[in-house]
mmCIF file of C-alpha atoms in Angstrom:
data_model
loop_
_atom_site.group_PDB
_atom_site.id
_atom_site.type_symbol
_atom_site.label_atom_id
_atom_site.label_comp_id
_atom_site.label_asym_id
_atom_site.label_seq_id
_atom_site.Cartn_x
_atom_site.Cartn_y
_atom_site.Cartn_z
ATOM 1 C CA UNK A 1 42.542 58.362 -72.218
ATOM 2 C CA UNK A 2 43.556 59.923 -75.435
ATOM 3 C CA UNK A 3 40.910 61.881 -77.293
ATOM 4 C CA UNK A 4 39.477 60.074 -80.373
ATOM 5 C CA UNK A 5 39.137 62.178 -83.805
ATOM 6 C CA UNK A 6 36.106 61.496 -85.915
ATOM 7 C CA UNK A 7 37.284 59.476 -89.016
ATOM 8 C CA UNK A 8 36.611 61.434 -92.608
ATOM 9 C CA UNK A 9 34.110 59.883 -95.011
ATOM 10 C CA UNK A 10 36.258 57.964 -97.394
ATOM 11 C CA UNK A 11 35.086 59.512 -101.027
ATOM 12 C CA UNK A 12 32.721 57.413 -104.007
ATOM 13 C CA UNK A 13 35.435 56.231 -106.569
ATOM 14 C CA UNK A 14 33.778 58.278 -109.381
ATOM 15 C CA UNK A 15 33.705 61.976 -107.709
ATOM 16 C CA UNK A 16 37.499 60.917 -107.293
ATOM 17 C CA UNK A 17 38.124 60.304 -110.742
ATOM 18 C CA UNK A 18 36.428 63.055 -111.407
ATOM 19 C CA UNK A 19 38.017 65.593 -109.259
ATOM 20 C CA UNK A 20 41.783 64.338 -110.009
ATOM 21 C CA UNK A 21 40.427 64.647 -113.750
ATOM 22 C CA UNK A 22 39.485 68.419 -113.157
ATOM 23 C CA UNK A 23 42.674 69.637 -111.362
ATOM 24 C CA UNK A 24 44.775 68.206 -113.593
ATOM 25 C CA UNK A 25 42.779 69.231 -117.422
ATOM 26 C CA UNK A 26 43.314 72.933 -114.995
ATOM 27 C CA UNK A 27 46.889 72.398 -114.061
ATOM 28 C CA UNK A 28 47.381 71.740 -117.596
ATOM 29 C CA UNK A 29 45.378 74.644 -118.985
ATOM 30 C CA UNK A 30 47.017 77.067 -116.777
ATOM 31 C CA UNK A 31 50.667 76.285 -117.754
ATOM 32 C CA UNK A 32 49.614 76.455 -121.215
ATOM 33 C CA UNK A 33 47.709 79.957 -120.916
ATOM 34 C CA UNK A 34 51.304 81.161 -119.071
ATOM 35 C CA UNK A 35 53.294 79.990 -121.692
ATOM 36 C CA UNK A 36 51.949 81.734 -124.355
ATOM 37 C CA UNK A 37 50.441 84.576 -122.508
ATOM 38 C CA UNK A 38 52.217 86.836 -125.174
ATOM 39 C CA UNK A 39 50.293 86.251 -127.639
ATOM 40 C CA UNK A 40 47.496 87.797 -125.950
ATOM 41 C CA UNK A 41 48.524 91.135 -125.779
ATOM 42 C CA UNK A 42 48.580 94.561 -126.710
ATOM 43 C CA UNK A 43 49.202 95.162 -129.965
ATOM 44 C CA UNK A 44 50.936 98.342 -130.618
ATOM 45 C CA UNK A 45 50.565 101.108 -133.625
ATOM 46 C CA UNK A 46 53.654 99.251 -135.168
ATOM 47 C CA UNK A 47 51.365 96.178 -135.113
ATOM 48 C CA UNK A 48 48.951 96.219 -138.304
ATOM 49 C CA UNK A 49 45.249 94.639 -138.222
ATOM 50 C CA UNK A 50 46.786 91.958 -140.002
ATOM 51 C CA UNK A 51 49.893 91.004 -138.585
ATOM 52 C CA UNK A 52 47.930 89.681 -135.419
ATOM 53 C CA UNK A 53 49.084 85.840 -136.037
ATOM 54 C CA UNK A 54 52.643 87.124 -135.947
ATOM 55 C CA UNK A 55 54.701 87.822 -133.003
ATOM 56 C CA UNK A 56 54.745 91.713 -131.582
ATOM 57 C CA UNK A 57 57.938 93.191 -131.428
ATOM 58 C CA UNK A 58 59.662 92.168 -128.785
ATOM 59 C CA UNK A 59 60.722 95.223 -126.630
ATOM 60 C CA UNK A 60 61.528 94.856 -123.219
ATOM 61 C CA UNK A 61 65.354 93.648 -123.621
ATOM 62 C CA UNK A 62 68.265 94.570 -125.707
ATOM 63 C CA UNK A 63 71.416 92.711 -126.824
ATOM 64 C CA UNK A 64 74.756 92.928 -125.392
ATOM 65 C CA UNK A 65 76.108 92.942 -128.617
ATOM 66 C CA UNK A 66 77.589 96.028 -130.312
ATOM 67 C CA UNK A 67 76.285 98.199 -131.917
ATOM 68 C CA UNK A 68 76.429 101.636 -134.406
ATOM 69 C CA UNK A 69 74.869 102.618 -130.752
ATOM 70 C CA UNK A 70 78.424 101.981 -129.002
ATOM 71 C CA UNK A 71 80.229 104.313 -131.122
ATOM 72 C CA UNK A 72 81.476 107.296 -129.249
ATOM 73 C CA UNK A 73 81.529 109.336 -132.691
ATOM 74 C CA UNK A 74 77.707 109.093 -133.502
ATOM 75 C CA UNK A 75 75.772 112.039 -133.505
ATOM 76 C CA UNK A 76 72.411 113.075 -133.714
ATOM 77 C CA UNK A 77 73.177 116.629 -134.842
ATOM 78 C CA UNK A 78 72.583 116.986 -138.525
ATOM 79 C CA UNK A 79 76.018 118.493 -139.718
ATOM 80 C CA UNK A 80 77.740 115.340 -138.757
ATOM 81 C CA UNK A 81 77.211 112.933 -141.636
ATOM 82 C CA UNK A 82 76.745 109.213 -141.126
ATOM 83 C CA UNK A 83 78.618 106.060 -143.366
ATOM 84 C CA UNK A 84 77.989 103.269 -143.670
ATOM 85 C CA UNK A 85 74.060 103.232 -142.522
ATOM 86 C CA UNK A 86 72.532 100.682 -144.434
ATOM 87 C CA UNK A 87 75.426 98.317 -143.085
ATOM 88 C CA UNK A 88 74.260 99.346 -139.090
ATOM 89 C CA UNK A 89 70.995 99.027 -139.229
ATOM 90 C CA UNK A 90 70.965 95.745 -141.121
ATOM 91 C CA UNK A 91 73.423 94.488 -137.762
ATOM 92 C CA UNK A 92 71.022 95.847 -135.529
ATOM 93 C CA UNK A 93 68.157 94.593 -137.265
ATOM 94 C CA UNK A 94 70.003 90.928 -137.412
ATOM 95 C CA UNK A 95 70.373 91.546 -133.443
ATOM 96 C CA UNK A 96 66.554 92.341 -132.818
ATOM 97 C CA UNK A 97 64.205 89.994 -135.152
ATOM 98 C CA UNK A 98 61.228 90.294 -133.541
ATOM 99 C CA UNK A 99 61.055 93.702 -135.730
ATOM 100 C CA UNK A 100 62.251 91.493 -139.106
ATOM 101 C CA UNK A 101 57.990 90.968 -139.644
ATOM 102 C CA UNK A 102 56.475 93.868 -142.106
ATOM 103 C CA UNK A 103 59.932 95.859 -141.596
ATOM 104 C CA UNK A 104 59.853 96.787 -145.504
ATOM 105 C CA UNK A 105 56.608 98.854 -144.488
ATOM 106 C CA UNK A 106 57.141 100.126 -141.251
ATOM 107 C CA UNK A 107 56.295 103.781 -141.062
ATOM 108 C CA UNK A 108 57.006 106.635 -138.291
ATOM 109 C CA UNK A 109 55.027 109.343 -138.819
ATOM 110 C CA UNK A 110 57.104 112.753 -137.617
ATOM 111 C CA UNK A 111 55.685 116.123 -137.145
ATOM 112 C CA UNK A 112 55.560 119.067 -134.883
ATOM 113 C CA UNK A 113 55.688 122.820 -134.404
ATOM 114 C CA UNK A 114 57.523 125.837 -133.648
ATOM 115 C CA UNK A 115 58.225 126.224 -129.969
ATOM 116 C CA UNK A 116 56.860 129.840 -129.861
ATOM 117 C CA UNK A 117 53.299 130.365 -129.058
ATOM 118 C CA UNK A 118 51.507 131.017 -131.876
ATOM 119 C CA UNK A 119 50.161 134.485 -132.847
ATOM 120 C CA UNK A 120 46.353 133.499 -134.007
ATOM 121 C CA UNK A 121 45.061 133.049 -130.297
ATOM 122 C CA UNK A 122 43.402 129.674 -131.549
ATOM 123 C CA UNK A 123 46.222 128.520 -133.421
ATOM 124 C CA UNK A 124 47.973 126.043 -130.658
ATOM 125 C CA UNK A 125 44.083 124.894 -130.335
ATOM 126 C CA UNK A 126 44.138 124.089 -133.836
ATOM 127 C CA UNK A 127 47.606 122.580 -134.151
ATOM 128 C CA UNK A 128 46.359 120.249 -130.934
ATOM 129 C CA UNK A 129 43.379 118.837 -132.987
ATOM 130 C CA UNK A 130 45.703 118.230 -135.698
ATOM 131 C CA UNK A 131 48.333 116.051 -133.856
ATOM 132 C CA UNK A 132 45.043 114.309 -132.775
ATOM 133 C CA UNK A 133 44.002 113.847 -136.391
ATOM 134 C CA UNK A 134 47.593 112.523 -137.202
ATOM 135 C CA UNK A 135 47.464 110.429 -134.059
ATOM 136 C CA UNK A 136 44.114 109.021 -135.000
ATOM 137 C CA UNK A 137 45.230 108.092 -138.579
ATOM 138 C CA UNK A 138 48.309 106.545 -137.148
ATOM 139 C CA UNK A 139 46.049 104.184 -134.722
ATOM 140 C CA UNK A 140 43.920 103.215 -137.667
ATOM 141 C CA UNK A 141 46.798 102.181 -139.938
ATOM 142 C CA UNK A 142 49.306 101.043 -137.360
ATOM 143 C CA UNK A 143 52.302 103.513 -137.845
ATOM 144 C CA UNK A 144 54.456 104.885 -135.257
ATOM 145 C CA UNK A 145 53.874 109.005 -134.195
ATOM 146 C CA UNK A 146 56.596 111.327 -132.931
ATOM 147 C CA UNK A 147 55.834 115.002 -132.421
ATOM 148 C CA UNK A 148 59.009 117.253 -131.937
ATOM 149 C CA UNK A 149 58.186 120.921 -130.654
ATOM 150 C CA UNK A 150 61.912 122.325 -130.351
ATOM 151 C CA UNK A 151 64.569 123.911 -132.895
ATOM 152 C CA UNK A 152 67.060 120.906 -132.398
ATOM 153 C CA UNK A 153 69.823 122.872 -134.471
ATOM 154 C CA UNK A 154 69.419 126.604 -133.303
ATOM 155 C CA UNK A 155 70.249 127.884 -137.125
ATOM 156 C CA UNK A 156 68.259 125.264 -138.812
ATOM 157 C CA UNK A 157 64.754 126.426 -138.038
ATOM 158 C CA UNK A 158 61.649 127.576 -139.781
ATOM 159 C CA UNK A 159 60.857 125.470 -143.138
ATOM 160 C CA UNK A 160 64.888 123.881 -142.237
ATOM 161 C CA UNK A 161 63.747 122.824 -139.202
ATOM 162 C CA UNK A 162 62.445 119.213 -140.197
ATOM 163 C CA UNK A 163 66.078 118.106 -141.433
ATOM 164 C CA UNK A 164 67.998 117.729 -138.647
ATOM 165 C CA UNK A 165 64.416 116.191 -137.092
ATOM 166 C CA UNK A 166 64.084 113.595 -139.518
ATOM 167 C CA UNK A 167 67.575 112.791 -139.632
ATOM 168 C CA UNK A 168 67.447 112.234 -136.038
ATOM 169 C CA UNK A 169 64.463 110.226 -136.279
ATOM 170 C CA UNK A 170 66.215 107.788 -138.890
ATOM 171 C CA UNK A 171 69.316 107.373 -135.935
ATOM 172 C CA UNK A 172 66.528 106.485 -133.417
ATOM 173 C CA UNK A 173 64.163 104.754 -135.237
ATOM 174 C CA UNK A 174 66.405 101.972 -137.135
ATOM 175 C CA UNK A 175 63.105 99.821 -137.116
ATOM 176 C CA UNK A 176 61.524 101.914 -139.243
ATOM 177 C CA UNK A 177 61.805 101.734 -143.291
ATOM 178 C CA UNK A 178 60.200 105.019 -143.912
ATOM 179 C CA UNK A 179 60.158 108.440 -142.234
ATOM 180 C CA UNK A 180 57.185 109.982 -143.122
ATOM 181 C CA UNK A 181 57.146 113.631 -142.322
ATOM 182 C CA UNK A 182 54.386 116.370 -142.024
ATOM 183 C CA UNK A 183 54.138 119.807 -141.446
ATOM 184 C CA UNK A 184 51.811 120.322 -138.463
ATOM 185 C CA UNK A 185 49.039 122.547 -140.757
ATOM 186 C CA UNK A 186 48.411 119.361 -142.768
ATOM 187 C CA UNK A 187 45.611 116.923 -141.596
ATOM 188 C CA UNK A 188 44.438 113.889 -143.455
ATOM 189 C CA UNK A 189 41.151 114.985 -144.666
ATOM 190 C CA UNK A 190 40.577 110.848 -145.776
ATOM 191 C CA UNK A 191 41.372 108.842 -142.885
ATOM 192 C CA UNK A 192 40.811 105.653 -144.784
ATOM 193 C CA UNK A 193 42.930 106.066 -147.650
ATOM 194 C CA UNK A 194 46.847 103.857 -147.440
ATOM 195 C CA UNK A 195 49.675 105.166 -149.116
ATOM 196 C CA UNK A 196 50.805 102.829 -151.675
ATOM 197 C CA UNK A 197 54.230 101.851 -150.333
ATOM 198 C CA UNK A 198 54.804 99.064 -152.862
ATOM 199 C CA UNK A 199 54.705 101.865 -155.621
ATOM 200 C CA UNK A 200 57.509 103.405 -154.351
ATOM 201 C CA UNK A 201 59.935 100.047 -154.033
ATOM 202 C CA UNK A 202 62.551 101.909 -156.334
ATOM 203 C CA UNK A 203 62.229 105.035 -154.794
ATOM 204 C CA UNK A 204 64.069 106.251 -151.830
ATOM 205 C CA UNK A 205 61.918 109.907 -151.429
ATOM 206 C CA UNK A 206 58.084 111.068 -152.213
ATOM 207 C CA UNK A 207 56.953 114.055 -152.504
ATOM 208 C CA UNK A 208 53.743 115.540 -154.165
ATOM 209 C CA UNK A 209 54.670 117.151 -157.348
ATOM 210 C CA UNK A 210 54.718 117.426 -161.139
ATOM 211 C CA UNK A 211 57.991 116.248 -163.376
ATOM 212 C CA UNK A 212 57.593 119.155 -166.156
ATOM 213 C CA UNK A 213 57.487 121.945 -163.268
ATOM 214 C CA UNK A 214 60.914 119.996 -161.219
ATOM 215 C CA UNK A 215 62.834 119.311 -164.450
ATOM 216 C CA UNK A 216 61.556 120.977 -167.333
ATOM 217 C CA UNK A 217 63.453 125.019 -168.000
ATOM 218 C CA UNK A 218 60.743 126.663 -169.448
ATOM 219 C CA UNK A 219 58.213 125.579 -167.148
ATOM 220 C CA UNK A 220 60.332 125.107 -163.794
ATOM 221 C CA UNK A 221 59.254 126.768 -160.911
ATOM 222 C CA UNK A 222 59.609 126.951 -157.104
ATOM 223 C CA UNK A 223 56.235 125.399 -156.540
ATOM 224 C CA UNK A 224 57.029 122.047 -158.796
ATOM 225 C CA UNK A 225 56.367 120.057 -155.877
ATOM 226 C CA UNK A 226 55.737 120.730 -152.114
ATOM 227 C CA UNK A 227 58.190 119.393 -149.246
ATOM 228 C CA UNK A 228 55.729 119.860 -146.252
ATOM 229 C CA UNK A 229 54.851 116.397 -146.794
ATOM 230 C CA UNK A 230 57.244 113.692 -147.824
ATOM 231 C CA UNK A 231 58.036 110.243 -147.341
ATOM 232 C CA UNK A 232 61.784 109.586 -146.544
ATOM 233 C CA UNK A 233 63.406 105.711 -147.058
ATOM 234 C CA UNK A 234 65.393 105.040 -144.054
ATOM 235 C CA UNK A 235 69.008 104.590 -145.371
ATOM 236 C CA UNK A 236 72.270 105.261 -147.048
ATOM 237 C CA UNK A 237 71.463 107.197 -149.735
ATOM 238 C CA UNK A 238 68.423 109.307 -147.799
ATOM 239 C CA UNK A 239 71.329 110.252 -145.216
ATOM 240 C CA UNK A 240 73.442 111.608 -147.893
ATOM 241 C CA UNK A 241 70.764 113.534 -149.314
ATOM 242 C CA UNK A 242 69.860 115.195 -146.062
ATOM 243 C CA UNK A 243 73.624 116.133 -145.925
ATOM 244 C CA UNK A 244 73.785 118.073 -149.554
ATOM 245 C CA UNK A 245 70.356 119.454 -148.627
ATOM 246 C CA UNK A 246 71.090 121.013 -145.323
ATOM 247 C CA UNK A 247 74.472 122.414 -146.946
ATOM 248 C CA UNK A 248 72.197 125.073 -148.728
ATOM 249 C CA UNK A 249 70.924 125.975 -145.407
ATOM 250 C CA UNK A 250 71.386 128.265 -142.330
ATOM 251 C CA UNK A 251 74.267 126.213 -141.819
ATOM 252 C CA UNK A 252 76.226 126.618 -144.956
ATOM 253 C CA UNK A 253 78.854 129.806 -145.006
ATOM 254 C CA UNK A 254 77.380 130.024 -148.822
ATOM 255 C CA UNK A 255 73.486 130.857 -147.152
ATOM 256 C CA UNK A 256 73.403 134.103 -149.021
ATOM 257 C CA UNK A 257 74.592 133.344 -152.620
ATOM 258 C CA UNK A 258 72.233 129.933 -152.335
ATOM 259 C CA UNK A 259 69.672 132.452 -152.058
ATOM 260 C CA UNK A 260 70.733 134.526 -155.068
ATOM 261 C CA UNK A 261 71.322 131.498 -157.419
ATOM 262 C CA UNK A 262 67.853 130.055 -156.305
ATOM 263 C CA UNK A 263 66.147 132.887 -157.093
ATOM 264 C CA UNK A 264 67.868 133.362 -159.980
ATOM 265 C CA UNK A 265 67.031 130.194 -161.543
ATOM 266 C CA UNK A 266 63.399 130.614 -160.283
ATOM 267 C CA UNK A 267 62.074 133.556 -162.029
ATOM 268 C CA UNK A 268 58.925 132.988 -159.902
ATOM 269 C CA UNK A 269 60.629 132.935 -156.403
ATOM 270 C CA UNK A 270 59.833 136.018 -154.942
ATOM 271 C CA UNK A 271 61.830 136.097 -151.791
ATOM 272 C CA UNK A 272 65.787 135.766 -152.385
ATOM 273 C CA UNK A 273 66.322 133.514 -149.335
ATOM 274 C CA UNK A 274 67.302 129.896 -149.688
ATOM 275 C CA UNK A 275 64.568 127.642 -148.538
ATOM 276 C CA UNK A 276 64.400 124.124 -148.243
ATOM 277 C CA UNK A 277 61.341 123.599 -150.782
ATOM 278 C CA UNK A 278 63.628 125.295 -153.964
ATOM 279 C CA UNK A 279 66.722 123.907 -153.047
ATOM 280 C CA UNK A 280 65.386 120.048 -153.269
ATOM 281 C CA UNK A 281 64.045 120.828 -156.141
ATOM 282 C CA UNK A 282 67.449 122.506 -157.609
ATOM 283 C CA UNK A 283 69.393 119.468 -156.189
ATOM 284 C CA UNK A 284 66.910 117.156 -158.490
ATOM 285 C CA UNK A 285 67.120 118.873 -161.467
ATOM 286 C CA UNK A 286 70.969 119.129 -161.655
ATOM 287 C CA UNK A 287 71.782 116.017 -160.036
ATOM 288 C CA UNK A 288 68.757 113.949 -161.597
ATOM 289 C CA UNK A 289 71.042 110.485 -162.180
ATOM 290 C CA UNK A 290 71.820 110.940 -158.211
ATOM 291 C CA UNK A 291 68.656 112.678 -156.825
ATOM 292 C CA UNK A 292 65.932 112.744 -159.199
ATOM 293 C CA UNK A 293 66.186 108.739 -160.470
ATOM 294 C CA UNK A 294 65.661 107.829 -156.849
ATOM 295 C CA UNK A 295 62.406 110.517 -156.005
ATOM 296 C CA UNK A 296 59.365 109.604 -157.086
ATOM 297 C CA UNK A 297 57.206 112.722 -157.553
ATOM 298 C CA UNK A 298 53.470 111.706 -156.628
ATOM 299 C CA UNK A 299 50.284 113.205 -158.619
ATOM 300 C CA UNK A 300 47.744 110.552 -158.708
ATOM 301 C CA UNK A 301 46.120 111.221 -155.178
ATOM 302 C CA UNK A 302 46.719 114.286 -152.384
ATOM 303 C CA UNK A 303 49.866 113.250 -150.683
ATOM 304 C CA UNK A 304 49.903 117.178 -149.897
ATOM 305 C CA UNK A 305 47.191 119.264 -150.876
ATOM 306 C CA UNK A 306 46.707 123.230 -150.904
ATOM 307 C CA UNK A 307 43.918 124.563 -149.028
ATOM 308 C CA UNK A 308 42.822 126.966 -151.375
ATOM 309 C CA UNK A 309 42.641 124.219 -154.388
ATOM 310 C CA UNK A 310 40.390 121.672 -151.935
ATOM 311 C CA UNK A 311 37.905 123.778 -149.543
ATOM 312 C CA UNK A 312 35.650 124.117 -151.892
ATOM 313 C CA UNK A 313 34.851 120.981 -152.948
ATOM 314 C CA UNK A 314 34.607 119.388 -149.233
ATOM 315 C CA UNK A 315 30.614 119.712 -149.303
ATOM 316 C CA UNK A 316 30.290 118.366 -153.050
ATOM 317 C CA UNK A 317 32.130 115.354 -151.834
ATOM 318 C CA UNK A 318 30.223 114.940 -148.222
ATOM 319 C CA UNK A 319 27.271 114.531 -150.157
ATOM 320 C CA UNK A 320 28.465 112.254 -152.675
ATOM 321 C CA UNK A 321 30.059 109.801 -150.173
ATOM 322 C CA UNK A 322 26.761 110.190 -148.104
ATOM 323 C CA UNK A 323 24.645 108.810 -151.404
ATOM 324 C CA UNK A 324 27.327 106.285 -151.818
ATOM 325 C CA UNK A 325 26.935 104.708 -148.398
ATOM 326 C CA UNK A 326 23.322 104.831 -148.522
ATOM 327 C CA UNK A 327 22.732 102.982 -151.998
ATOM 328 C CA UNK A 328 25.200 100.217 -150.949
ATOM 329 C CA UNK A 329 24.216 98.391 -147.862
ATOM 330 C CA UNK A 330 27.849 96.773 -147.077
ATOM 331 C CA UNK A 331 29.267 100.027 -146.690
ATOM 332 C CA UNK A 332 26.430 101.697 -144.069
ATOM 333 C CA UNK A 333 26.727 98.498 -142.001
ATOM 334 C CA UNK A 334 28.326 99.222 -138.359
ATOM 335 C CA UNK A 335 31.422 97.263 -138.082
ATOM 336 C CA UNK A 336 33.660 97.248 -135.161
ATOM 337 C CA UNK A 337 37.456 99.599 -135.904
ATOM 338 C CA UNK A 338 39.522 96.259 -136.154
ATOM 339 C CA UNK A 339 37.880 95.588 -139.163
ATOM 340 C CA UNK A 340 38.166 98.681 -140.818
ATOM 341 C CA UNK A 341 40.428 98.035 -143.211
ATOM 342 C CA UNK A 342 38.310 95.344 -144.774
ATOM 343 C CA UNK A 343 35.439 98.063 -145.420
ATOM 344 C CA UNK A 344 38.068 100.544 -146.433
ATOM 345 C CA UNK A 345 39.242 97.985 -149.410
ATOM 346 C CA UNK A 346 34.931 97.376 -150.153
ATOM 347 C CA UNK A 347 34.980 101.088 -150.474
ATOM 348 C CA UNK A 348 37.658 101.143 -152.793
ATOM 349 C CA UNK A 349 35.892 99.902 -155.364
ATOM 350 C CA UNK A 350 32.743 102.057 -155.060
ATOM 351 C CA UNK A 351 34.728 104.777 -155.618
ATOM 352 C CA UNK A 352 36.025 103.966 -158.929
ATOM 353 C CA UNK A 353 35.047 106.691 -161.579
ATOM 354 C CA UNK A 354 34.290 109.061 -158.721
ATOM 355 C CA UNK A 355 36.097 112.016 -157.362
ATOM 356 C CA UNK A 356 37.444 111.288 -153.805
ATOM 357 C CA UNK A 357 38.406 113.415 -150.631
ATOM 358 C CA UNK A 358 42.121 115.002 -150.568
ATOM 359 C CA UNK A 359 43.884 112.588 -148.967
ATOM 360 C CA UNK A 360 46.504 115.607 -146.919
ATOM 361 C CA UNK A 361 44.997 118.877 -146.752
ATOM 362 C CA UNK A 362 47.631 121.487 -146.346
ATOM 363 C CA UNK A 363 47.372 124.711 -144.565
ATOM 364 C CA UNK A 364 49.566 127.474 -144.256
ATOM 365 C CA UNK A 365 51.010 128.022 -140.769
ATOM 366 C CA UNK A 366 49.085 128.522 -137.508
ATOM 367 C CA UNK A 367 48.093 131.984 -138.548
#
């Protein structure tokens, strides 16, 4: 006799309905949160607070098609110039559009250091908490951060050193409109303060400085502007300035006499070595139609600012910010960091009429 199974309850025709209803709203919902899973990401450095409607760069595949990157004549090494640049990186651009969205402002931030230890036994402590400051600024305002720590031309070191870095950084870095360099004894002393990029849309090169001390004779001088902090546009004509600048370099047979002729022109130069600082500021003044049109020479906030000129004022300013923040309510409020940048533009406009923190405070050296 064959064994009988018990018979299953048939199911109410409303907890059917109800149930099929369910699974398939959840079927539904869970193809939909798949498909556009991306959009719920991480958003990188490269990623701004208000870019998050748009699409993240897209980096996890690269075309087959050629590129300046398939030529078996590039190099990275700085005494090998480069044609043609604007033309590649506009291809490779075309070839990777998920970088097309706020390209014009993209910003890698370069620094780094000597690869010797340094000789004040807390100075690598101190250059440590300064990448962190950089890194921290970088976060906040969604730039890129590379920190180089090797000579990557053996002759070109020292204050030469950051040429053949920031050329290489354009090569690798064809995403990025602007290399923004910085010595690694400057720290942003106001981490809430943006560098007005659209200022500089005719300009291919920033640096701090003062026109009647660059190009000026009777009042020229060595010091007319400072290159430990500079903001470098990422093409053609940048590349061919990095070539005529390193020329007066280590590199260049004519080292010595660039030295004499430097300090001959400079009357306050008081070492008769070429450095990099005097010879931009040569190649400006006698090439200004070439050079100097194209370099905007920034006074109206601290893009680099000495030490000695700013210490003193650090507590003065504490205190007034601290009075600031108390009198206004919107600016004391806690906020979460995403929203920074709204406060940061609120700010703005209390501190009209007042004097406000260095924006780069420059050191000199580990020492």
């Amino acid at each position: 006799m064959a064994k009988t199974t018990p018979q299953t309850k048939p199911c109410a025709d409303g907890f059917c309905f109800l149930a099929g209803l369910f699974f398939g709203l959840f079927g539904f919902w869970s193809l939909t949160l798949f498909h556009y899973k991306r959009h719920f990401g991480f958003i990188p450095f490269s990623a701004k607070a208000s870019d998050y409607g748009a699409e993240a760069p897209f980096l996890h595949s690269d075309p087959p098609h050629e590129t300046f990157y398939d030529d078996p004549e590039l190099s990275y090494f700085v005494e090998k110039p480069v044609n043609n640049w604007d033309q590649k990186r506009r291809v490779w651009l075309d070839l990777h559009p998920s970088f097309t969205a706020g390209s014009r402002d993209r910003v890698l931030l370069v620094t780094g250091s000597q690869p010797s230890v340094c000789k004040n036994p807390i100075g690598d402590h101190l250059l440590l908490r300064f990448f962190k400051n950089k890194v921290d600024y970088c976060r906040l305002h969604g730039h890129d951060i590379f920190y180089n720590d090797a000579y990557l031309h053996p002759k070109m070191d020292s204050y030469w050193a950051k040429l053949p870095i920031i050329r290489a950084a354009m090569l690798a870095h064809p995403e990025a409109e602007w290399i923004w360099w910085m010595d690694s004894d400057a720290v942003f002393t106001d981490m809430e303060f943006k560098v007005p990029l659209g200022r500089y849309k005719d300009h291919n090169f920033v640096v701090h400085g003062w026109p009647n001390m660059v190009y000026e004779d009777k009042n020229k001088s060595w010091t007319g502007l400072n290159a430990g902090v500079l903001l470098i546009r990422n093409c053609q004509w940048s590349m061919a300035l990095i070539d005529v600048w390193a020329s007066m370099g280590p590199l260049s047979p004519d080292f010595e006499r660039w030295g004499q002729i430097l300090t001959s022109v400079f009357k306050d130069k008081l070492f008769p070595v070429s450095d990099d600082q005097s010879s931009l500021i040569y190649l400006l003044f006698t090439n200004k139609e070439k050079w100097g049109d194209k370099t905007y020479l920034e006074g109206e906030y601290n893009l680099e600012g000495y030490w000695l000129a700013l210490v003193g004022k650090y507590d003065t300013l504490t205190e007034s910010y601290i009075k600031m923040e108390r009198n206004e309510g919107v600016l004391k409020r806690r906020h979460a960091e995403k929203v920074n940048e709204w406060y940061d533009a609120k700010r703005e406009t209390y501190l009209k009429g007042r004097e406000r923190r260095p924006f780069v405070t420059h050191f000199t050296g580990c020492q």
